[in-house]
Short mmCIF file of C-alpha atoms in Angstrom, two decimals:
data_model
loop_
_atom_site.label_atom_id
_atom_site.label_comp_id
_atom_site.label_asym_id
_atom_site.label_seq_id
_atom_site.Cartn_x
_atom_site.Cartn_y
_atom_site.Cartn_z
CA MET Y 462 -31.76 -0.47 6.84
CA SER Y 463 -28.32 -1.93 7.43
CA ASP Y 464 -25.35 -1.16 5.18
CA LEU Y 465 -25.39 -4.75 3.91
CA THR Y 466 -29.11 -4.55 3.05
CA ALA Y 467 -28.62 -1.15 1.38
CA TYR Y 468 -25.72 -2.45 -0.77
CA ALA Y 469 -27.63 -5.61 -1.76
CA ALA Y 470 -30.86 -3.75 -2.72
CA ASP Y 471 -29.73 -2.46 -6.08
CA THR Y 472 -27.70 -3.49 -9.12
CA ILE Y 473 -24.46 -1.62 -9.89
CA ALA Y 474 -22.33 -1.26 -13.06
CA ALA Y 475 -19.00 0.30 -14.02
CA VAL Y 476 -16.15 -0.05 -16.44
CA ALA Y 477 -13.60 -2.42 -14.84
CA THR Y 478 -10.78 -1.74 -17.29
CA PRO Y 479 -8.48 1.35 -17.50
CA VAL Y 480 -9.63 4.44 -19.38
CA GLY Y 481 -8.21 4.86 -22.89
CA MET Y 482 -7.71 2.84 -26.05
CA GLY Y 483 -7.43 -0.87 -25.76
CA GLY Y 484 -8.21 -4.15 -27.51
CA ILE Y 485 -10.83 -5.12 -24.91
CA ALA Y 486 -12.84 -3.31 -22.23
CA VAL Y 487 -15.01 -4.85 -19.59
CA VAL Y 488 -18.27 -3.46 -18.23
CA ARG Y 489 -19.04 -5.18 -14.87
CA VAL Y 490 -22.54 -5.48 -13.40
CA SER Y 491 -23.35 -6.84 -9.96
CA GLY Y 492 -26.53 -7.23 -7.96
CA PRO Y 493 -29.77 -9.08 -7.70
CA ASN Y 494 -30.89 -7.95 -11.18
CA ALA Y 495 -27.55 -8.18 -12.99
CA GLN Y 496 -28.63 -10.94 -15.38
CA GLN Y 497 -31.90 -9.18 -16.15
CA VAL Y 498 -30.20 -5.79 -16.74
CA VAL Y 499 -27.64 -7.29 -19.16
CA THR Y 500 -30.16 -9.47 -20.96
CA GLY Y 501 -32.09 -6.27 -21.66
CA VAL Y 502 -29.22 -4.92 -23.85
CA PHE Y 503 -27.48 -8.19 -25.04
CA ARG Y 504 -28.70 -10.52 -27.71
CA PRO Y 505 -26.93 -13.86 -28.29
CA ALA Y 506 -25.68 -14.51 -31.75
CA ARG Y 507 -27.26 -17.95 -31.95
CA ARG Y 508 -30.74 -18.99 -30.89
CA HIS Y 509 -31.17 -22.49 -29.72
CA ARG Y 510 -34.86 -22.57 -29.05
CA GLY Y 511 -37.79 -22.29 -31.43
CA ASP Y 512 -39.38 -19.47 -29.48
CA GLY Y 513 -36.31 -17.21 -30.06
CA SER Y 514 -35.23 -16.98 -26.43
CA PRO Y 515 -31.59 -17.27 -25.43
CA PRO Y 516 -30.20 -20.71 -24.59
CA ALA Y 517 -30.83 -22.03 -21.08
CA HIS Y 518 -27.91 -22.56 -18.76
CA ASP Y 519 -27.44 -24.02 -15.35
CA ARG Y 520 -26.29 -21.85 -12.48
CA GLY Y 521 -22.61 -22.24 -13.32
CA TRP Y 522 -20.40 -19.71 -14.99
CA HIS Y 523 -20.92 -19.46 -18.75
CA ALA Y 524 -19.82 -17.18 -21.67
CA THR Y 525 -22.04 -16.22 -24.58
CA TYR Y 526 -21.07 -14.36 -27.73
CA GLY Y 527 -23.54 -11.79 -29.10
CA ARG Y 528 -24.29 -8.14 -29.74
CA VAL Y 529 -25.10 -5.15 -27.47
CA TYR Y 530 -27.91 -2.68 -28.31
CA ASP Y 531 -28.84 0.63 -26.79
CA SER Y 532 -32.23 1.56 -25.32
CA CYS Y 533 -33.48 2.56 -28.81
CA GLY Y 534 -32.53 -0.79 -30.23
CA GLU Y 535 -29.49 0.55 -32.12
CA PHE Y 536 -26.52 -1.78 -32.52
CA ILE Y 537 -23.42 -0.74 -30.43
CA ASP Y 538 -20.86 -3.51 -30.58
CA GLU Y 539 -20.14 -7.22 -30.58
CA ALA Y 540 -19.36 -8.59 -27.10
CA ILE Y 541 -18.82 -11.58 -24.91
CA MET Y 542 -21.22 -11.92 -21.97
CA LEU Y 543 -19.74 -13.73 -19.00
CA SER Y 544 -22.36 -14.73 -16.41
CA MET Y 545 -21.13 -15.58 -12.85
CA PRO Y 546 -24.11 -16.45 -10.64
CA GLY Y 547 -23.74 -15.78 -6.91
CA PRO Y 548 -22.46 -16.82 -4.49
CA SER Y 549 -19.70 -18.13 -6.76
CA SER Y 550 -18.57 -14.63 -7.84
CA TYR Y 551 -16.29 -11.84 -6.68
CA THR Y 552 -19.09 -10.07 -4.78
CA ARG Y 553 -21.09 -13.22 -3.93
CA GLU Y 554 -23.95 -11.59 -5.90
CA ASP Y 555 -24.93 -12.36 -9.46
CA VAL Y 556 -22.25 -10.78 -11.60
CA VAL Y 557 -22.30 -10.31 -15.36
CA GLU Y 558 -19.46 -8.82 -17.43
CA LEU Y 559 -19.67 -7.57 -21.03
CA SER Y 560 -16.31 -7.68 -22.83
CA CYS Y 561 -16.46 -5.32 -25.77
CA HIS Y 562 -13.99 -3.50 -27.96
CA GLY Y 563 -11.86 -1.05 -25.99
CA GLY Y 564 -12.45 2.19 -27.82
CA PRO Y 565 -13.56 4.96 -25.38
CA ALA Y 566 -16.81 5.80 -27.30
CA VAL Y 567 -17.81 2.15 -27.49
CA VAL Y 568 -17.24 1.58 -23.81
CA ARG Y 569 -19.24 4.67 -22.83
CA ALA Y 570 -22.07 3.55 -25.04
CA VAL Y 571 -22.18 0.02 -23.60
CA LEU Y 572 -22.06 1.30 -20.03
CA GLN Y 573 -24.89 3.78 -20.77
CA ALA Y 574 -27.00 1.06 -22.22
CA VAL Y 575 -26.58 -0.96 -19.05
CA LEU Y 576 -27.44 2.03 -16.96
CA ASP Y 577 -30.52 2.77 -19.00
CA ALA Y 578 -31.56 -0.88 -18.51
CA GLY Y 579 -31.77 -0.37 -14.71
CA ALA Y 580 -28.37 -0.51 -13.15
CA ARG Y 581 -26.84 2.26 -10.98
CA HIS Y 582 -23.33 3.56 -11.59
CA ALA Y 583 -21.00 2.03 -8.96
CA GLY Y 584 -18.99 4.23 -6.60
CA PRO Y 585 -15.33 3.85 -5.88
CA GLY Y 586 -14.50 0.34 -4.69
CA GLU Y 587 -18.13 -0.65 -4.42
CA PHE Y 588 -17.64 -4.08 -6.00
CA THR Y 589 -14.89 -4.87 -3.45
CA ARG Y 590 -16.92 -3.38 -0.70
CA ARG Y 591 -19.73 -5.78 -1.47
CA ALA Y 592 -17.25 -8.65 -1.47
CA PHE Y 593 -16.25 -7.54 2.08
CA LEU Y 594 -19.83 -6.98 3.35
CA ASN Y 595 -20.99 -10.34 1.93
CA GLY Y 596 -18.20 -12.11 3.76
CA ARG Y 597 -16.14 -13.21 0.80
CA ILE Y 598 -12.98 -11.36 1.95
CA SER Y 599 -11.78 -9.69 5.15
CA LEU Y 600 -11.17 -5.98 5.39
CA GLY Y 601 -7.43 -6.66 5.31
CA GLN Y 602 -7.79 -8.66 2.03
CA ALA Y 603 -9.82 -5.79 0.59
CA GLU Y 604 -6.94 -3.48 1.36
CA ALA Y 605 -4.62 -6.02 -0.27
CA VAL Y 606 -6.68 -5.83 -3.44
CA LEU Y 607 -5.99 -2.10 -3.51
CA GLN Y 608 -2.30 -2.68 -2.92
CA VAL Y 609 -2.04 -5.31 -5.73
CA ILE Y 610 -3.56 -2.73 -8.12
CA ASN Y 611 -1.23 -0.01 -6.94
CA ALA Y 612 1.92 -2.03 -6.66
CA ARG Y 613 4.78 -0.26 -8.58
CA THR Y 614 7.40 -2.99 -8.05
CA GLU Y 615 7.46 -6.76 -8.14
CA ARG Y 616 8.40 -6.88 -4.47
CA ALA Y 617 5.39 -4.79 -3.56
CA ARG Y 618 3.20 -7.08 -5.71
CA ARG Y 619 4.42 -10.21 -4.02
CA SER Y 620 3.88 -8.70 -0.59
CA ALA Y 621 0.32 -7.61 -1.52
CA SER Y 622 -0.44 -10.97 -3.09
CA ALA Y 623 0.61 -12.71 0.14
CA PHE Y 624 -1.99 -10.68 2.02
CA LEU Y 625 -4.63 -11.31 -0.66
CA SER Y 626 -4.13 -15.05 -0.30
CA GLY Y 627 -5.18 -14.71 3.37
CA GLU Y 628 -2.04 -16.21 4.92
CA PRO Y 629 -1.05 -13.30 7.16
CA GLY Y 630 -4.76 -12.74 7.99
CA ARG Y 631 -4.92 -16.23 9.48
CA MET Y 632 -2.33 -15.21 12.11
CA VAL Y 633 -4.49 -12.21 13.01
CA GLN Y 634 -7.66 -14.38 13.18
CA GLU Y 635 -5.98 -17.04 15.30
CA SER Y 636 -4.65 -14.36 17.66
CA LEU Y 637 -8.20 -12.89 17.82
CA GLU Y 638 -9.71 -16.20 18.69
CA ALA Y 639 -6.99 -16.91 21.36
CA VAL Y 640 -7.63 -13.47 23.03
CA ALA Y 641 -11.39 -14.08 22.89
CA GLN Y 642 -10.88 -17.45 24.68
CA LEU Y 643 -9.02 -15.58 27.46
CA MET Y 644 -11.84 -13.11 27.63
CA THR Y 645 -14.35 -15.98 28.02
CA VAL Y 646 -12.49 -17.29 31.06
CA ILE Y 647 -12.40 -13.78 32.61
CA GLU Y 648 -16.06 -13.04 31.91
CA ALA Y 649 -17.09 -16.40 33.37
CA SER Y 650 -15.49 -15.43 36.73
CA LEU Y 651 -17.37 -12.10 36.61
CA ASP Y 652 -20.72 -13.77 35.93
CA PHE Y 653 -20.09 -16.29 38.82
CA PRO Y 654 -18.12 -14.36 41.42
CA GLU Y 655 -18.25 -17.34 43.78
CA ASP Y 656 -15.98 -19.23 41.33
CA ASP Y 657 -12.84 -17.14 41.74
CA ILE Y 658 -10.05 -17.77 39.20
CA PRO Y 659 -7.11 -19.44 40.93
CA GLN Y 660 -3.90 -17.50 40.96
CA MET Y 661 -2.25 -20.23 38.95
CA GLN Y 662 -4.79 -19.83 36.26
CA LEU Y 663 -4.37 -16.03 36.22
CA LEU Y 664 -0.68 -16.52 35.78
CA GLU Y 665 -1.34 -18.89 32.86
CA ILE Y 666 -3.67 -16.27 31.28
CA GLY Y 667 -0.78 -13.76 31.72
CA ARG Y 668 1.73 -16.10 30.02
CA GLU Y 669 -0.65 -16.73 27.13
CA ALA Y 670 -1.31 -12.96 26.69
CA GLY Y 671 2.46 -12.39 26.72
CA ARG Y 672 2.98 -15.04 24.04
CA ILE Y 673 0.34 -13.52 21.81
CA ALA Y 674 1.78 -10.06 22.33
CA THR Y 675 5.18 -11.18 21.27
CA ASP Y 676 3.80 -12.47 17.95
CA LEU Y 677 1.84 -9.33 17.45
CA HIS Y 678 4.82 -7.03 18.12
CA ARG Y 679 6.75 -9.03 15.55
CA ALA Y 680 3.95 -8.70 13.06
CA ALA Y 681 3.64 -4.97 13.77
CA SER Y 682 7.33 -4.56 13.07
CA GLU Y 683 7.02 -6.40 9.80
CA ALA Y 684 4.02 -4.17 8.76
CA ARG Y 685 6.05 -1.06 9.50
CA ARG Y 686 8.83 -2.32 7.31
CA SER Y 687 6.60 -3.38 4.48
CA ARG Y 688 4.72 -0.08 4.28
CA VAL Y 689 7.58 1.47 2.37
CA LEU Y 690 6.87 -0.91 -0.56
CA TRP Y 691 3.73 1.07 -1.35
CA GLU Y 692 4.57 4.43 0.11
CA GLY Y 693 8.08 4.62 -1.26
CA ALA Y 694 10.57 7.23 -0.02
CA SER Y 695 12.20 10.36 -1.33
CA VAL Y 696 15.96 10.83 -1.44
CA ALA Y 697 17.66 14.23 -1.85
CA ILE Y 698 21.12 14.18 -3.35
CA VAL Y 699 23.00 17.19 -1.95
CA GLY Y 700 26.48 18.58 -2.01
CA ARG Y 701 28.84 21.24 -3.37
CA PRO Y 702 28.86 21.98 -7.11
CA ASN Y 703 30.58 19.39 -9.29
CA VAL Y 704 30.97 16.67 -6.64
CA GLY Y 705 29.17 14.07 -8.84
CA LYS Y 706 25.52 14.38 -7.75
CA SER Y 707 24.02 14.19 -11.29
CA ARG Y 708 26.28 11.24 -12.31
CA LEU Y 709 25.18 9.46 -9.14
CA LEU Y 710 21.52 10.05 -9.99
CA ASN Y 711 22.14 8.50 -13.44
CA ALA Y 712 23.89 5.49 -11.87
CA LEU Y 713 21.01 4.79 -9.57
CA LEU Y 714 18.52 5.21 -12.32
CA ARG Y 715 20.59 3.05 -14.71
CA GLU Y 716 20.02 5.64 -17.40
CA GLU Y 717 21.41 9.10 -18.47
CA ARG Y 718 18.61 11.29 -17.07
CA ALA Y 719 20.54 14.32 -15.67
CA ILE Y 720 22.97 16.44 -17.65
CA VAL Y 721 26.64 15.82 -16.56
CA SER Y 722 29.31 18.33 -17.05
CA ASP Y 723 32.65 19.28 -15.46
CA ARG Y 724 31.48 22.84 -15.23
CA PRO Y 725 30.28 23.72 -11.76
CA GLY Y 726 26.67 24.89 -11.43
CA THR Y 727 25.35 22.86 -14.40
CA THR Y 728 22.31 21.77 -12.33
CA ARG Y 729 20.30 24.87 -11.47
CA ASP Y 730 16.99 23.27 -10.58
CA THR Y 731 15.86 20.02 -8.98
CA VAL Y 732 15.65 16.92 -11.19
CA SER Y 733 13.34 14.27 -9.92
CA GLU Y 734 12.95 10.62 -11.10
CA VAL Y 735 11.59 7.42 -9.54
CA ALA Y 736 13.93 4.44 -9.39
CA ASN Y 737 13.15 0.85 -8.40
CA ILE Y 738 15.73 0.21 -5.70
CA ARG Y 739 15.55 -3.31 -4.25
CA GLY Y 740 11.76 -3.42 -4.87
CA ILE Y 741 11.12 -0.04 -3.28
CA PRO Y 742 9.89 2.94 -5.36
CA ILE Y 743 12.46 5.66 -4.50
CA GLN Y 744 12.06 9.24 -5.73
CA LEU Y 745 15.56 10.52 -6.39
CA ILE Y 746 15.98 14.32 -6.36
CA ASP Y 747 19.12 15.71 -7.89
CA THR Y 748 19.73 19.22 -6.47
CA ALA Y 749 21.81 22.31 -7.40
CA GLY Y 750 25.22 22.50 -5.84
CA MET Y 751 25.11 24.21 -2.45
CA ARG Y 752 27.34 27.30 -2.25
CA GLU Y 753 27.11 31.05 -1.81
CA ALA Y 754 25.75 31.90 -5.28
CA VAL Y 755 26.02 35.28 -7.00
CA ASP Y 756 24.01 34.39 -10.09
CA PRO Y 757 20.28 34.96 -9.35
CA LEU Y 758 19.19 31.73 -11.17
CA GLU Y 759 21.76 29.64 -9.31
CA ARG Y 760 20.71 31.25 -6.03
CA ILE Y 761 17.16 30.06 -6.66
CA GLY Y 762 18.46 26.59 -7.39
CA VAL Y 763 20.34 26.52 -4.11
CA GLU Y 764 17.25 27.53 -2.19
CA ARG Y 765 15.28 24.83 -3.88
CA ALA Y 766 18.06 22.32 -2.97
CA ARG Y 767 17.67 23.30 0.67
CA GLY Y 768 13.92 22.93 0.41
CA ALA Y 769 14.27 19.43 -1.22
CA LEU Y 770 16.65 18.43 1.64
CA ALA Y 771 14.14 19.57 4.25
CA ASP Y 772 11.21 17.65 2.58
CA ALA Y 773 13.02 14.43 1.70
CA ASP Y 774 12.83 11.24 3.74
CA ILE Y 775 16.54 10.42 3.17
CA ALA Y 776 19.58 12.47 2.22
CA LEU Y 777 22.70 11.47 0.31
CA ALA Y 778 25.46 13.96 1.14
CA VAL Y 779 27.93 13.71 -1.69
CA ILE Y 780 31.66 14.59 -1.31
CA ASP Y 781 34.16 14.51 -4.13
CA GLY Y 782 36.75 11.91 -3.09
CA SER Y 783 39.26 13.09 -5.72
CA MET Y 784 39.53 16.63 -4.26
CA PRO Y 785 40.76 17.78 -0.89
CA LEU Y 786 38.14 17.72 1.80
CA ALA Y 787 36.62 21.27 2.18
CA PRO Y 788 34.96 22.76 5.27
CA GLU Y 789 31.92 23.35 3.05
CA ASP Y 790 31.59 19.59 2.56
CA LEU Y 791 31.33 18.97 6.23
CA GLU Y 792 28.91 21.89 6.73
CA ILE Y 793 26.55 20.41 4.15
CA VAL Y 794 26.86 16.96 5.80
CA MET Y 795 26.12 18.37 9.23
CA SER Y 796 23.05 20.16 7.90
CA THR Y 797 21.44 16.84 7.03
CA PRO Y 798 19.44 14.73 9.59
CA GLU Y 799 21.88 12.31 11.17
CA HIS Y 800 19.49 9.28 11.50
CA ARG Y 801 18.47 9.30 7.83
CA THR Y 802 21.58 10.38 5.90
CA ALA Y 803 24.36 8.47 4.13
CA VAL Y 804 27.59 10.17 3.21
CA VAL Y 805 28.71 9.35 -0.31
CA ILE Y 806 32.36 9.81 -1.22
CA SER Y 807 32.17 9.97 -4.97
CA LYS Y 808 34.63 9.40 -7.89
CA SER Y 809 36.33 6.46 -6.18
CA ASP Y 810 37.77 5.44 -9.55
CA LEU Y 811 40.22 8.41 -9.29
CA PRO Y 812 43.08 8.67 -6.81
CA GLU Y 813 41.92 9.33 -3.32
CA ALA Y 814 42.56 12.87 -2.00
CA PHE Y 815 41.71 11.94 1.60
CA ALA Y 816 41.16 8.84 3.73
CA GLY Y 817 37.69 7.73 4.71
CA GLU Y 818 38.67 8.09 8.40
CA ASP Y 819 39.04 11.84 7.74
CA VAL Y 820 35.26 11.93 7.22
CA GLY Y 821 34.00 9.01 9.33
CA GLY Y 822 34.99 10.49 12.67
CA ARG Y 823 33.46 13.89 11.87
CA VAL Y 824 29.92 13.09 10.62
CA GLY Y 825 28.36 11.51 13.67
CA ASN Y 826 26.50 8.24 13.04
CA ARG Y 827 26.02 8.73 9.37
CA ARG Y 828 27.36 5.86 7.39
CA VAL Y 829 30.15 6.64 4.88
CA LEU Y 830 30.42 4.85 1.55
CA ARG Y 831 32.84 5.20 -1.35
CA VAL Y 832 31.22 5.03 -4.80
CA SER Y 833 32.16 5.39 -8.38
CA ALA Y 834 29.15 6.30 -10.54
CA LEU Y 835 31.38 5.84 -13.60
CA THR Y 836 32.36 2.24 -12.99
CA GLY Y 837 29.44 1.26 -10.69
CA SER Y 838 31.71 0.38 -7.77
CA GLY Y 839 29.90 0.73 -4.52
CA ILE Y 840 26.48 1.27 -6.02
CA ASP Y 841 25.07 -1.97 -4.71
CA GLN Y 842 26.17 -1.04 -1.21
CA LEU Y 843 24.63 2.34 -1.60
CA GLU Y 844 21.35 0.78 -2.67
CA ALA Y 845 21.39 -1.46 0.39
CA GLU Y 846 21.91 1.56 2.58
CA ILE Y 847 19.08 3.47 0.88
CA GLU Y 848 16.81 0.39 1.45
CA ALA Y 849 17.83 0.26 5.14
CA LEU Y 850 17.17 3.97 5.68
CA ALA Y 851 13.84 3.73 3.83
CA VAL Y 852 12.63 0.77 5.91
CA ALA Y 853 13.83 2.35 9.16
CA ARG Y 854 11.90 5.61 8.56
CA GLU Y 855 9.91 6.65 11.58
CA VAL Y 856 6.17 7.20 10.98
CA ASP Y 857 3.64 8.38 13.49
CA PHE Y 858 0.74 6.01 13.31
CA GLY Y 859 -2.57 7.20 14.77
CA GLU Y 860 -6.13 8.10 13.92
CA THR Y 861 -5.14 9.47 10.57
CA ALA Y 862 -3.22 6.32 9.51
CA GLN Y 863 -4.66 5.44 6.11
CA SER Y 864 -2.17 3.32 4.21
CA PHE Y 865 -2.37 -0.48 4.42
CA GLY Y 866 0.92 -0.98 6.32
CA ALA Y 867 0.29 1.98 8.61
CA ARG Y 868 -3.15 0.96 9.63
CA ARG Y 869 -2.21 -2.69 10.09
CA ALA Y 870 0.88 -1.79 12.18
CA ASP Y 871 -1.16 0.62 14.26
CA CYS Y 872 -3.77 -1.99 15.06
CA LEU Y 873 -1.32 -4.77 15.78
CA GLY Y 874 0.74 -2.46 17.98
CA ARG Y 875 -2.32 -1.42 20.03
CA ALA Y 876 -3.34 -5.03 20.54
CA ALA Y 877 0.16 -6.13 21.53
CA ASN Y 878 0.46 -3.25 24.02
CA ALA Y 879 -2.90 -4.13 25.61
CA LEU Y 880 -1.84 -7.77 26.01
CA ASP Y 881 1.47 -6.70 27.52
CA GLU Y 882 -0.61 -4.90 30.16
CA VAL Y 883 -2.50 -8.11 30.80
CA ALA Y 884 0.69 -10.12 31.20
CA GLN Y 885 2.08 -7.63 33.68
CA ALA Y 886 -1.15 -7.20 35.60
CA THR Y 887 -1.67 -10.90 36.28
CA GLY Y 888 1.56 -11.01 38.18
CA GLU Y 889 0.61 -8.03 40.25
CA GLY Y 890 -2.74 -9.46 41.48
CA VAL Y 891 -4.91 -7.06 39.51
CA PRO Y 892 -8.66 -8.04 39.70
CA PRO Y 893 -10.10 -9.95 36.68
CA ASP Y 894 -12.50 -7.18 35.79
CA MET Y 895 -9.47 -4.86 35.07
CA LEU Y 896 -7.93 -7.52 32.93
CA SER Y 897 -11.11 -7.61 30.80
CA ILE Y 898 -10.64 -3.98 29.87
CA ASP Y 899 -7.31 -4.61 28.26
CA LEU Y 900 -8.45 -7.81 26.60
CA ARG Y 901 -11.36 -5.93 25.09
CA VAL Y 902 -8.90 -3.34 23.72
CA ALA Y 903 -6.89 -6.07 22.07
CA ILE Y 904 -10.00 -7.73 20.57
CA ASP Y 905 -11.24 -4.48 19.21
CA ALA Y 906 -7.83 -3.57 17.64
CA LEU Y 907 -7.50 -6.95 15.94
CA GLY Y 908 -11.13 -6.70 14.82
CA GLU Y 909 -10.25 -3.48 13.05
CA ILE Y 910 -7.93 -5.43 10.76
CA THR Y 911 -10.50 -8.08 9.89
CA GLY Y 912 -13.31 -5.60 9.68
CA GLN Y 913 -15.29 -7.09 12.66
CA THR Y 914 -14.94 -3.93 14.74
CA ALA Y 915 -13.80 -1.35 12.20
CA ARG Y 916 -15.62 1.97 12.38
CA GLU Y 917 -17.78 2.98 9.33
CA ASP Y 918 -15.58 6.00 8.67
CA ILE Y 919 -12.52 3.81 8.46
CA ILE Y 920 -14.24 1.43 6.08
CA ASP Y 921 -15.38 4.35 3.93
CA ARG Y 922 -11.83 5.81 3.86
CA ILE Y 923 -10.43 2.51 2.65
CA PHE Y 924 -12.82 1.99 -0.20
CA GLU Y 925 -12.71 5.64 -1.30
CA GLN Y 926 -9.13 4.92 -2.38
CA PHE Y 927 -10.28 2.33 -5.02
CA CYS Y 928 -10.99 3.04 -8.60
CA VAL Y 929 -14.67 3.02 -9.61
CA GLY Y 930 -14.61 -0.38 -11.42
CA LYS Y 931 -13.14 -2.45 -8.67
#
């Protein structure tokens, strides 16, 4: 039995709304017996026929008000039954939803009544998986559904919604069709060796492969940049005691989260909060001041600060701009990773104790910014730098790539590299049968995005990330 047949053989049900108290909850049912299952627990409030049966409807969507009863005939709750016959439904199967009151006990009772009537409890993402298997959405759009649900910022939501609309997927599908056309020409020559492909035609195939590769490289780069919208990034704020780290955290959060004091050593443990910085979820970590500590508690805080710096994606090395530059300041800066650190000269509202050039020429390629957490001066530029460092983060994509952006970038990159090989090989007189190998690699990589060639374990891994009711 194929996966599609197995999934279509039974009727599934789950709560489609979040757990907890609410005005409304939705119990969703999908499958060949969805209407029969729900009819077994739902009684319309009005009868329109003399024999007592529910009103007849056509095959269009319709809503009916009534009551839900359990398997013993005991009343549970009033509800609205929304019937969505397939294929005009989310899963392309018959789908019925019961909208009842949102109390946890009520929802559990309604779901149990549906299960007792013959439905099976759905697994994580099984409704969306059926939509994919039934051809309603591509695998990329299914991943976009997950990203819409998980979006933590408006920028992430807009990006996910664009994928859900299918617009970026059309570019992948068009590229896939173009590569398949090149493959057809190559395979025709292999089937009929007497009809050799002229060199001019091979060169044209190479030019077309190169054009497609350029588009795919660009799309892969965009996917790498966009992944940070969902994955976010962590930023460790480090520096000597009393240089303004906690005040900087509060300025980036736009709220008074960390305790601020002129007394050195106020922060003895890491303070972590998530900020929305230019549409990217950024975990800001305020750390204890780095110095040789005598106090045991402060010493623990310093060690945790070093650990936070080692684990963070980005570092902000803070230096007090109102005090003379100390050797310890530069030691801390140089302990941070050069390619993902910004040097922040704080307290720019006070008289400058040293020039920016005194730092800029001694910290490598790290960008130096002057900021006042008190007045807000320079905060916009700092946020822009955090965004740039977050987007530029290097990620090793490979077999374990699971996130939407990572998987998409990996597939696009592999397809583009294979087509680069084709473009180069056609100019070197490589036989057509060798070209077909790289073209097949490109087709398979693009097919992983749409789902046409994705392995079962990859599909399983994607849908395991969904909540049960979606």
